[in-house]
Amino acid sequence: MAPIRFENSYAALPERFYARVHPEQAPRPELIRLNEPLAARFGLDIDWLKSADGVAMLSGVRLPESSEPIAMAYAGHQFGSLVPQLGDGRAHLIGELLDRDGLRFDVHLKGSGRTPFSRRGDGKAALGPVLREYIVSEAFAALGIPGTRSLAAVLTGEPVYRETVLPGAVLTRLAESHVRVGTFQYFAVRDDLEGVTQLADYVIARHYPELKGTDRPYLALFEAVTMRQASLIARWMGVGFIHGVMNTDNMQVAGETIDFGPCAFMDRFRPDKVLSSIDAMGRYAWNRQSRMAKWNLARLVECLLPLIDADRDAAIAMAQGVLSRFDEAFLKHYGECFSTKLGLPEGEGNEAFIRETLSTMAANEIDFTLFFRHLTGLAAGGEEAPWLALFSAREAATGWLQQWRALHEPGVDSIRRMQAANPIYIPRNHRVEQAITQAERGDFAPFHALVDLLARPFEEQPGCAHFERPPEPHEEVHETFCGT
Ligand code: AMP
Ligand code: MG
């Protein structure tokens, strides 16, 4: 018997919430990487996970008896247009596990075959997107930004057909939730108020139990989701991250980053930077992410309105009241985040200097990560030279530095906070691409090296200076692509 016992709380919801479907058979599953520290957090048997039976589970070939695999139903606004039915088209929720603290996580296979929600897709995932999600999601965890986790990546032994023929792979993703704004929309567009209510009750019970029994639990739920998103988006922006596909089906209600598809960290700073190949209009540019999160939240509360109050006008007024606090919450987190990165004293009043900093960075095309990394070095008593060298226009640099010196808060605490907020290593696109290209040729060493490095993003690691460097012009990645 498999030494793993799944719980299946989502599969206990009504049948119309999902489709019961077993993953497809991968012909020759082969483990690429197991996230051992993460497995340990769930008390999982690492030797078993690495064994043929464990890999059979991680590829979906053979599931433990306690698993009730399902594909979840959801809808979503994709780039502004409502699609009434999306759903897990290449993924299976195989069960839930509790971590050491009793926190419940979904165990989700991605790339595990067709489901009733596949539409014209093949249900498969290519190796590249699986490795990208593994690298970026685990980098997020080390950076302390909420997001889904990667437990394992396996090769399926089967080719997948995209523009070229690529190796197929499956990612095992752990998440506190796979309920998205689009899951609520799925029921709302069908006028299934009972479904919306059951889903909201499930989300409250699982993710926001403190709201149960409050005066207006559904309004409180909306407020809690809103506040988590306000904080999450600020944290993305603080590391120069662009999610790339903030469709409502990719915004999760527990406040974790989900669906690391064409996402990317910026090298040279440009506030309206877009990297995703499918975002031609720049809808999800770096500096539009808070606006788009708010737009998504408005779609969420539209679904909840009938639950908030029987009087629609009253419900709308209350919903707007909450939504109007999003900007304030976001700006507060954003201000705190950049104040810490810059070593400024806590409190209000740093906004103008933060704006000025970002426009100086943009005007001088400065690498986002290195700007803060070398400023941290300088604040800690290091040389000015590495930071100055980021600028081609010396006057811009010295002018800004003079202002910064007048404003920044000296002292060990401030330096420590800067060090903990300004990573040395991020998953630079060209490094991710190199790791994927090598893996496609059968060499997984660069992938493993990158994952290992990014587990400690704030610590200088010997022999790793090349990982800090921005891409040479010929290495630069101009576009990132979806997993599909
Ligand atoms: P994404 O853009 O990756 O969030 O996916 C959007 C929708 O397309 C979801 O319903 C996915 O399940 C579905 N999808 C993506 N890739 C595939 C695929 N290869 N086969 C079937 N469905 C897919
Ligand atoms: Mg998605």
Coordinates of C-alpha atoms and ligand atoms in Angstrom, one line a residue:
M1 CA 0.0 0.0 0.0
A2 CA 1.2 3.5 -0.8
P3 CA 2.5 5.3 2.3
I4 CA 0.4 8.4 1.5
R5 CA -3.2 9.2 2.4
F6 CA -5.1 11.8 0.5
E7 CA -8.1 13.7 1.7
N8 CA -10.6 14.8 -0.9
S9 CA -12.6 17.7 0.5
Y10 CA -13.1 19.3 -2.9
A11 CA -14.3 16.1 -4.4
A12 CA -16.9 16.0 -1.7
L13 CA -18.5 19.1 -3.2
P14 CA -21.4 18.5 -5.6
E15 CA -20.6 16.7 -8.8
R16 CA -21.1 19.7 -11.0
F17 CA -18.0 21.4 -9.5
Y18 CA -15.6 19.1 -11.4
A19 CA -15.3 16.0 -13.6
R20 CA -14.1 12.7 -12.2
V21 CA -11.3 11.7 -14.5
H22 CA -8.1 9.7 -14.2
P23 CA -4.9 11.0 -15.5
E24 CA -3.7 9.6 -18.8
Q25 CA -0.9 7.0 -18.9
A26 CA 2.6 8.3 -19.3
P27 CA 4.5 5.6 -21.2
R28 CA 7.9 5.9 -19.4
P29 CA 7.8 8.2 -16.4
E30 CA 11.2 9.3 -15.2
L31 CA 11.8 11.6 -12.2
I32 CA 13.6 14.8 -13.0
R33 CA 13.6 16.4 -9.5
L34 CA 11.9 15.8 -6.2
N35 CA 11.6 18.7 -3.8
E36 CA 12.8 16.9 -0.7
P37 CA 12.5 19.7 1.8
L38 CA 8.9 20.3 0.7
A39 CA 8.1 16.6 0.8
A40 CA 9.5 16.5 4.3
R41 CA 7.1 19.3 5.4
F42 CA 4.3 16.9 4.6
G43 CA 6.0 13.9 6.3
L44 CA 6.1 12.1 3.0
D45 CA 8.3 9.1 2.5
I46 CA 11.1 10.4 0.2
D47 CA 12.4 7.0 -0.8
W48 CA 8.9 5.9 -1.7
L49 CA 8.3 9.0 -3.8
K50 CA 11.5 8.3 -5.7
S51 CA 10.6 4.6 -6.2
A52 CA 8.7 3.3 -9.3
D53 CA 5.4 3.5 -7.4
G54 CA 6.1 7.1 -6.2
V55 CA 7.0 8.2 -9.8
A56 CA 3.9 6.4 -11.1
M57 CA 1.9 8.7 -8.8
L58 CA 3.8 11.8 -9.7
S59 CA 3.2 11.2 -13.4
G60 CA -0.4 10.1 -12.8
V61 CA 0.1 6.6 -14.1
R62 CA -1.0 4.9 -10.9
L63 CA -2.6 6.7 -7.9
P64 CA -2.9 5.6 -4.3
E65 CA -6.2 4.2 -3.3
S66 CA -7.1 7.2 -1.3
S67 CA -6.9 9.5 -4.3
E68 CA -10.1 10.7 -6.0
P69 CA -8.8 12.4 -9.1
I70 CA -10.8 15.3 -10.5
A71 CA -10.5 18.1 -13.0
M72 CA -11.9 21.3 -11.6
A73 CA -14.5 23.3 -13.5
Y74 CA -14.0 27.1 -13.8
A75 CA -14.6 30.0 -16.2
G76 CA -12.7 33.2 -16.6
H77 CA -12.1 36.5 -18.3
Q78 CA -9.2 36.0 -20.6
F79 CA -7.7 39.3 -21.7
G80 CA -11.1 40.9 -20.9
S81 CA -13.4 38.5 -22.6
L82 CA -15.6 36.1 -20.7
V83 CA -15.1 32.4 -21.4
P84 CA -18.0 30.6 -19.6
Q85 CA -16.1 27.3 -19.5
L86 CA -12.4 26.7 -19.0
G87 CA -11.6 24.2 -16.3
D88 CA -8.5 22.0 -15.8
G89 CA -7.8 21.0 -19.4
R90 CA -4.4 19.4 -18.7
A91 CA -4.4 19.0 -14.9
H92 CA -5.8 16.7 -12.2
L93 CA -6.4 17.4 -8.6
I94 CA -5.4 14.0 -7.1
G95 CA -6.1 14.8 -3.5
E96 CA -5.2 17.0 -0.5
L97 CA -2.5 16.6 2.2
L98 CA -2.0 18.4 5.5
D99 CA 1.4 19.8 6.3
R100 CA 3.0 19.7 9.7
D101 CA 0.9 22.6 10.9
G102 CA -2.3 21.1 9.7
L103 CA -2.6 23.4 6.7
R104 CA -4.4 21.7 3.8
F105 CA -2.7 21.7 0.4
D106 CA -4.0 20.5 -3.0
V107 CA -1.8 18.0 -4.8
H108 CA -2.2 18.8 -8.5
L109 CA -0.7 17.2 -11.5
K110 CA -0.2 19.5 -14.5
G111 CA 0.4 18.0 -17.9
S112 CA -1.3 14.7 -17.0
G113 CA -3.6 14.3 -19.9
R114 CA -7.0 15.2 -21.4
T115 CA -10.1 15.9 -19.4
P116 CA -13.6 17.0 -20.3
F117 CA -12.3 20.6 -20.1
S118 CA -9.5 20.1 -22.6
R119 CA -11.4 21.7 -25.6
R120 CA -9.0 21.3 -28.5
G121 CA -5.9 20.9 -26.3
D122 CA -3.9 17.7 -25.9
G123 CA -3.9 17.8 -22.1
K124 CA -0.1 17.6 -22.1
A125 CA 2.7 19.9 -21.0
A126 CA 6.0 20.3 -22.6
L127 CA 9.2 20.1 -20.6
G128 CA 10.0 23.8 -20.8
P129 CA 6.9 25.2 -19.1
V130 CA 7.2 22.5 -16.4
L131 CA 10.8 23.5 -15.6
R132 CA 10.0 27.2 -15.8
E133 CA 7.1 26.8 -13.3
Y134 CA 9.4 24.7 -11.0
I135 CA 12.2 27.2 -11.1
V136 CA 10.1 30.3 -10.7
S137 CA 7.6 28.9 -8.1
E138 CA 10.5 27.7 -5.9
A139 CA 12.3 31.0 -6.3
F140 CA 9.2 32.7 -5.1
A141 CA 9.1 30.5 -2.0
A142 CA 12.7 31.5 -1.2
L143 CA 11.9 35.1 -1.8
G144 CA 9.0 34.8 0.7
I145 CA 6.3 35.7 -1.8
P146 CA 3.2 33.6 -1.6
G147 CA 2.8 31.2 -4.5
T148 CA 2.1 27.6 -5.3
R149 CA 4.9 25.2 -4.8
S150 CA 6.5 22.5 -6.9
L151 CA 6.9 19.1 -5.4
A152 CA 8.2 17.2 -8.4
A153 CA 8.9 17.3 -12.1
V154 CA 8.8 14.1 -14.2
L155 CA 9.4 13.2 -17.8
T156 CA 6.5 11.3 -19.4
G157 CA 8.6 9.5 -22.0
E158 CA 6.2 10.9 -24.6
P159 CA 6.7 13.6 -27.2
V160 CA 4.4 16.6 -27.3
Y161 CA 3.7 18.5 -30.4
R162 CA 4.0 22.2 -30.3
E163 CA 5.8 24.3 -32.9
T164 CA 8.4 21.6 -32.7
V165 CA 8.4 18.1 -31.1
L166 CA 9.3 18.4 -27.4
P167 CA 9.7 16.1 -24.5
G168 CA 6.5 15.8 -22.4
A169 CA 6.5 16.3 -18.6
V170 CA 4.3 16.5 -15.6
L171 CA 4.6 19.0 -12.7
T172 CA 3.3 18.2 -9.3
R173 CA 2.1 21.4 -7.8
L174 CA 1.0 22.0 -4.2
A175 CA -1.3 24.9 -3.5
E176 CA -3.4 26.0 -0.6
S177 CA -6.1 26.3 -3.1
H178 CA -7.0 26.0 -6.7
V179 CA -10.2 28.0 -6.4
R180 CA -9.9 31.0 -8.7
V181 CA -12.0 34.1 -9.3
G182 CA -13.0 32.1 -12.4
T183 CA -14.4 29.3 -10.3
F184 CA -16.9 31.7 -8.9
Q185 CA -17.7 33.0 -12.3
Y186 CA -18.3 29.4 -13.5
F187 CA -21.4 29.2 -11.3
A188 CA -22.4 32.9 -11.6
V189 CA -22.6 32.8 -15.4
R190 CA -24.9 29.8 -15.0
D191 CA -27.1 31.7 -12.6
D192 CA -26.3 28.9 -10.1
L193 CA -26.6 30.8 -6.9
E194 CA -26.5 27.7 -4.9
G195 CA -23.2 26.8 -6.5
V196 CA -21.7 30.2 -5.7
T197 CA -22.9 29.9 -2.1
Q198 CA -21.4 26.4 -1.7
L199 CA -18.2 27.5 -3.2
A200 CA -18.0 30.6 -1.0
D201 CA -18.8 28.5 2.1
Y202 CA -16.0 26.1 1.1
V203 CA -13.5 28.9 0.6
I204 CA -14.4 30.5 4.0
A205 CA -14.2 27.2 5.8
R206 CA -10.9 26.3 4.3
H207 CA -9.0 29.6 3.9
Y208 CA -10.8 32.2 6.0
P209 CA -12.3 30.2 8.9
E210 CA -12.2 33.3 11.1
L211 CA -14.9 34.9 9.0
K212 CA -17.5 32.2 9.7
G213 CA -20.4 33.5 11.7
T214 CA -19.5 37.2 11.2
D215 CA -22.2 39.6 10.3
R216 CA -21.7 39.6 6.5
P217 CA -19.3 36.7 5.9
Y218 CA -19.4 37.0 2.1
L219 CA -18.6 40.7 2.1
A220 CA -15.8 39.9 4.6
L221 CA -14.6 37.1 2.3
F222 CA -14.4 39.6 -0.5
E223 CA -12.5 42.1 1.7
A224 CA -10.0 39.4 2.8
V225 CA -9.3 38.3 -0.8
T226 CA -8.9 42.0 -1.8
M227 CA -6.4 42.6 0.9
R228 CA -4.3 39.6 0.1
Q229 CA -4.2 40.6 -3.5
A230 CA -3.2 44.1 -2.7
S231 CA -0.3 42.8 -0.7
L232 CA 0.6 40.1 -3.3
I233 CA 0.8 42.5 -6.3
A234 CA 3.0 44.9 -4.3
R235 CA 5.4 42.0 -3.6
W236 CA 5.5 41.0 -7.2
M237 CA 6.4 44.5 -8.2
G238 CA 9.0 44.8 -5.5
V239 CA 11.1 42.1 -7.3
G240 CA 10.4 43.3 -10.8
F241 CA 8.0 40.4 -11.5
I242 CA 5.5 40.4 -14.3
H243 CA 2.9 37.6 -14.1
G244 CA 1.9 37.9 -17.7
V245 CA -1.5 36.3 -17.7
M246 CA -3.6 37.8 -14.9
N247 CA -6.8 36.5 -16.3
T248 CA -9.5 35.8 -13.7
D249 CA -8.9 32.1 -14.1
N250 CA -5.3 32.7 -13.0
M251 CA -6.2 34.7 -9.8
Q252 CA -6.6 32.5 -6.8
V253 CA -8.7 33.3 -3.8
A254 CA -6.2 32.4 -1.1
G255 CA -3.7 35.0 -2.2
E256 CA -1.1 32.7 -3.7
T257 CA 0.5 33.4 -7.0
I258 CA -0.8 30.7 -9.4
D259 CA 0.1 29.7 -13.0
F260 CA 3.6 30.7 -13.6
G261 CA 3.2 30.7 -17.4
P262 CA 4.8 33.4 -19.5
C263 CA 5.8 35.1 -16.3
A264 CA 9.2 36.9 -16.0
F265 CA 11.4 39.0 -13.9
M266 CA 12.6 42.2 -15.6
D267 CA 16.2 42.8 -16.3
R268 CA 16.4 46.5 -17.4
F269 CA 13.7 48.5 -15.7
R270 CA 10.8 49.8 -17.8
P271 CA 7.6 50.4 -16.0
D272 CA 5.3 49.3 -18.8
K273 CA 7.4 46.3 -19.6
V274 CA 5.6 43.3 -21.1
L275 CA 7.2 40.0 -21.9
S276 CA 4.4 37.6 -22.7
S277 CA 4.0 36.8 -26.4
I278 CA 0.2 36.7 -26.0
D279 CA -0.2 40.1 -24.3
A280 CA 0.0 42.3 -27.4
M281 CA -1.9 45.2 -25.8
G282 CA 0.2 45.3 -22.7
R283 CA -2.8 44.6 -20.5
Y284 CA -0.7 43.0 -17.9
A285 CA 2.4 45.2 -18.0
W286 CA 4.5 45.5 -14.8
N287 CA 2.9 48.8 -13.8
R288 CA -0.7 47.8 -14.7
Q289 CA -0.8 44.8 -12.4
S290 CA -2.5 46.5 -9.5
R291 CA -5.2 48.0 -11.8
M292 CA -5.8 44.6 -13.4
A293 CA -6.0 42.8 -10.0
K294 CA -8.6 45.4 -9.0
W295 CA -10.5 44.7 -12.2
N296 CA -10.4 41.0 -11.5
L297 CA -11.7 41.6 -7.9
A298 CA -14.6 43.5 -9.3
R299 CA -15.5 40.4 -11.4
L300 CA -15.3 38.3 -8.2
V301 CA -17.6 40.6 -6.2
E302 CA -20.1 40.6 -9.1
C303 CA -20.5 36.9 -8.4
L304 CA -21.0 37.4 -4.7
L305 CA -23.4 40.4 -4.8
P306 CA -26.6 38.2 -4.4
L307 CA -25.0 36.7 -1.3
I308 CA -24.0 40.0 0.2
D309 CA -27.4 41.5 0.4
A310 CA -30.8 40.8 -1.1
D311 CA -31.1 44.4 -2.0
R312 CA -28.8 44.7 -5.0
D313 CA -28.1 48.4 -4.7
A314 CA -27.2 48.0 -1.1
A315 CA -24.9 45.1 -2.0
I316 CA -23.2 47.1 -4.8
A317 CA -22.6 50.0 -2.4
M318 CA -21.0 47.7 0.1
A319 CA -18.9 46.0 -2.6
Q320 CA -17.7 49.3 -3.9
G321 CA -16.8 50.4 -0.4
V322 CA -14.5 47.4 -0.1
L323 CA -13.1 47.7 -3.6
S324 CA -12.3 51.4 -3.1
R325 CA -10.0 50.4 -0.3
F326 CA -7.9 48.2 -2.6
D327 CA -5.8 51.2 -3.9
E328 CA -5.0 52.4 -0.5
A329 CA -4.0 49.0 0.7
F330 CA -1.9 48.3 -2.4
L331 CA -0.2 51.7 -2.2
K332 CA 0.6 51.1 1.4
H333 CA 2.3 47.8 0.7
Y334 CA 4.0 49.2 -2.4
G335 CA 5.3 52.1 -0.4
E336 CA 6.6 49.9 2.4
C337 CA 8.2 47.5 0.0
F338 CA 10.2 50.2 -1.9
S339 CA 11.0 52.1 1.3
T340 CA 12.6 49.0 2.7
K341 CA 14.4 48.2 -0.5
L342 CA 15.8 51.8 -0.5
G343 CA 16.6 51.8 3.2
L344 CA 14.3 54.7 3.9
P345 CA 12.8 55.4 7.3
E346 CA 9.4 53.8 7.8
G347 CA 6.2 55.8 7.4
E348 CA 4.6 57.9 4.8
G349 CA 6.3 60.5 2.8
N350 CA 8.6 58.4 0.7
E351 CA 6.2 58.3 -2.3
A352 CA 7.8 61.1 -4.3
F353 CA 11.3 59.8 -3.9
I354 CA 10.2 56.2 -4.8
R355 CA 8.6 57.7 -8.0
E356 CA 11.8 59.6 -8.7
T357 CA 13.9 56.5 -8.2
L358 CA 11.9 54.5 -10.6
S359 CA 11.9 57.2 -13.2
T360 CA 15.7 57.5 -12.8
M361 CA 16.0 53.8 -13.2
A362 CA 13.8 53.8 -16.3
A363 CA 15.5 56.8 -17.9
N364 CA 18.9 55.1 -17.5
E365 CA 17.7 51.6 -18.4
I366 CA 19.1 50.2 -15.1
D367 CA 18.9 46.6 -14.3
F368 CA 16.1 46.3 -11.6
T369 CA 17.8 43.7 -9.4
L370 CA 21.3 45.1 -9.6
F371 CA 20.2 48.6 -8.8
F372 CA 18.9 47.5 -5.4
R373 CA 21.6 44.8 -4.9
H374 CA 24.5 47.3 -5.3
L375 CA 22.7 50.0 -3.4
T376 CA 22.5 47.5 -0.5
G377 CA 26.2 46.9 -0.8
L378 CA 26.8 50.6 -0.7
A379 CA 24.6 51.2 2.3
A380 CA 26.5 48.4 4.1
G381 CA 29.7 50.4 3.6
G382 CA 30.8 48.9 0.4
E383 CA 32.2 50.6 -2.7
E384 CA 30.1 53.0 -4.7
A385 CA 31.7 51.8 -7.9
P386 CA 29.5 48.7 -8.7
W387 CA 26.4 50.8 -8.2
L388 CA 27.8 53.8 -10.2
A389 CA 28.8 51.4 -13.0
L390 CA 25.2 50.6 -13.7
F391 CA 24.7 54.2 -15.1
S392 CA 26.1 55.4 -18.4
A393 CA 25.1 59.0 -17.4
R394 CA 27.2 59.8 -14.3
E395 CA 25.3 63.0 -13.5
A396 CA 22.0 61.1 -13.2
A397 CA 23.7 58.7 -10.8
T398 CA 25.4 61.2 -8.6
G399 CA 22.3 63.5 -8.5
W400 CA 20.1 60.6 -7.3
L401 CA 22.7 59.4 -4.9
Q402 CA 22.9 62.8 -3.2
Q403 CA 19.2 62.8 -2.6
W404 CA 19.3 59.2 -1.4
R405 CA 22.1 60.0 1.1
A406 CA 20.0 62.7 2.6
L407 CA 16.9 60.5 3.0
H408 CA 18.1 57.0 3.8
E409 CA 18.2 55.7 7.3
P410 CA 21.7 54.5 8.3
G411 CA 22.2 51.7 10.8
V412 CA 22.4 48.0 11.0
D413 CA 18.7 47.4 11.2
S414 CA 18.0 49.3 8.0
I415 CA 20.9 47.5 6.2
R416 CA 19.6 44.1 7.4
R417 CA 16.1 45.0 6.1
M418 CA 17.6 46.0 2.8
Q419 CA 19.6 42.8 2.6
A420 CA 16.4 40.8 3.2
A421 CA 14.4 42.7 0.6
N422 CA 16.9 42.9 -2.2
P423 CA 17.7 39.6 -3.7
I424 CA 21.1 38.9 -5.3
Y425 CA 19.8 36.1 -7.5
I426 CA 16.5 36.0 -9.3
P427 CA 15.4 33.6 -12.1
R428 CA 16.7 35.7 -14.9
N429 CA 15.0 34.8 -18.2
H430 CA 18.1 34.0 -20.1
R431 CA 19.2 31.6 -17.4
V432 CA 15.8 29.9 -17.3
E433 CA 15.9 29.6 -21.1
Q434 CA 19.4 28.2 -21.0
A435 CA 18.4 25.6 -18.4
I436 CA 15.4 24.6 -20.5
T437 CA 17.3 24.4 -23.7
Q438 CA 20.0 22.2 -22.1
A439 CA 17.3 20.0 -20.5
E440 CA 15.6 19.5 -23.8
R441 CA 18.9 18.1 -25.0
G442 CA 19.0 15.8 -22.0
D443 CA 21.3 17.8 -19.7
F444 CA 19.5 18.7 -16.5
A445 CA 22.6 20.0 -14.7
P446 CA 21.9 23.7 -15.4
F447 CA 18.3 23.3 -14.2
H448 CA 19.4 21.7 -11.0
A449 CA 22.1 24.3 -10.5
L450 CA 19.6 27.1 -11.0
V451 CA 17.0 25.7 -8.6
D452 CA 19.8 25.1 -5.9
L453 CA 21.1 28.7 -6.3
L454 CA 17.7 30.3 -6.1
A455 CA 16.9 28.5 -2.9
R456 CA 19.1 31.1 -1.2
P457 CA 18.5 34.3 -3.1
F458 CA 19.8 36.7 -0.5
E459 CA 23.1 35.1 0.2
E460 CA 26.1 35.6 -1.9
Q461 CA 27.2 32.1 -3.1
P462 CA 30.8 31.4 -4.2
G463 CA 31.4 31.0 -7.9
C464 CA 28.0 32.3 -8.8
A465 CA 28.8 35.9 -9.9
H466 CA 27.7 35.0 -13.5
F467 CA 24.2 34.3 -12.3
E468 CA 23.9 37.9 -11.2
R469 CA 24.7 39.3 -14.5
P470 CA 22.0 40.6 -16.8
P471 CA 21.9 39.0 -20.3
E472 CA 24.3 40.0 -23.0
P473 CA 22.4 41.4 -26.0
H474 CA 22.5 38.0 -27.8
E475 CA 21.2 36.2 -24.7
E476 CA 18.3 38.5 -24.1
V477 CA 14.8 37.0 -24.0
H478 CA 12.3 39.4 -25.5
E479 CA 9.2 37.2 -25.2
T480 CA 8.0 34.5 -23.0
F481 CA 5.4 31.9 -24.0
C482 CA 2.5 30.1 -22.4
G483 CA 2.6 26.5 -21.4
T484 CA 0.1 25.4 -23.9
Ligands
AMP1 P1 -3.6 28.8 -18.9 O1 -3.5 30.0 -19.9 O2 -2.4 27.9 -18.9 O3 -4.0 29.3 -17.6 O4 -4.8 27.9 -19.5 C1 -6.0 28.4 -19.9 C2 -7.0 27.3 -20.1 O5 -6.5 26.4 -21.2 C3 -7.2 26.3 -19.0 O6 -8.5 25.9 -19.0 C4 -6.2 25.2 -19.3 O7 -6.6 24.0 -18.6 C5 -6.4 25.1 -20.8 N1 -5.2 24.4 -21.4 C6 -3.9 25.0 -21.4 N2 -3.1 24.1 -22.0 C7 -3.8 23.0 -22.4 C8 -3.5 21.8 -23.1 N3 -2.3 21.5 -23.5 N4 -4.5 20.9 -23.2 C9 -5.8 21.2 -22.8 N5 -6.1 22.3 -22.2 C10 -5.2 23.2 -22.0
MG2 MG -4.4 28.9 -15.8

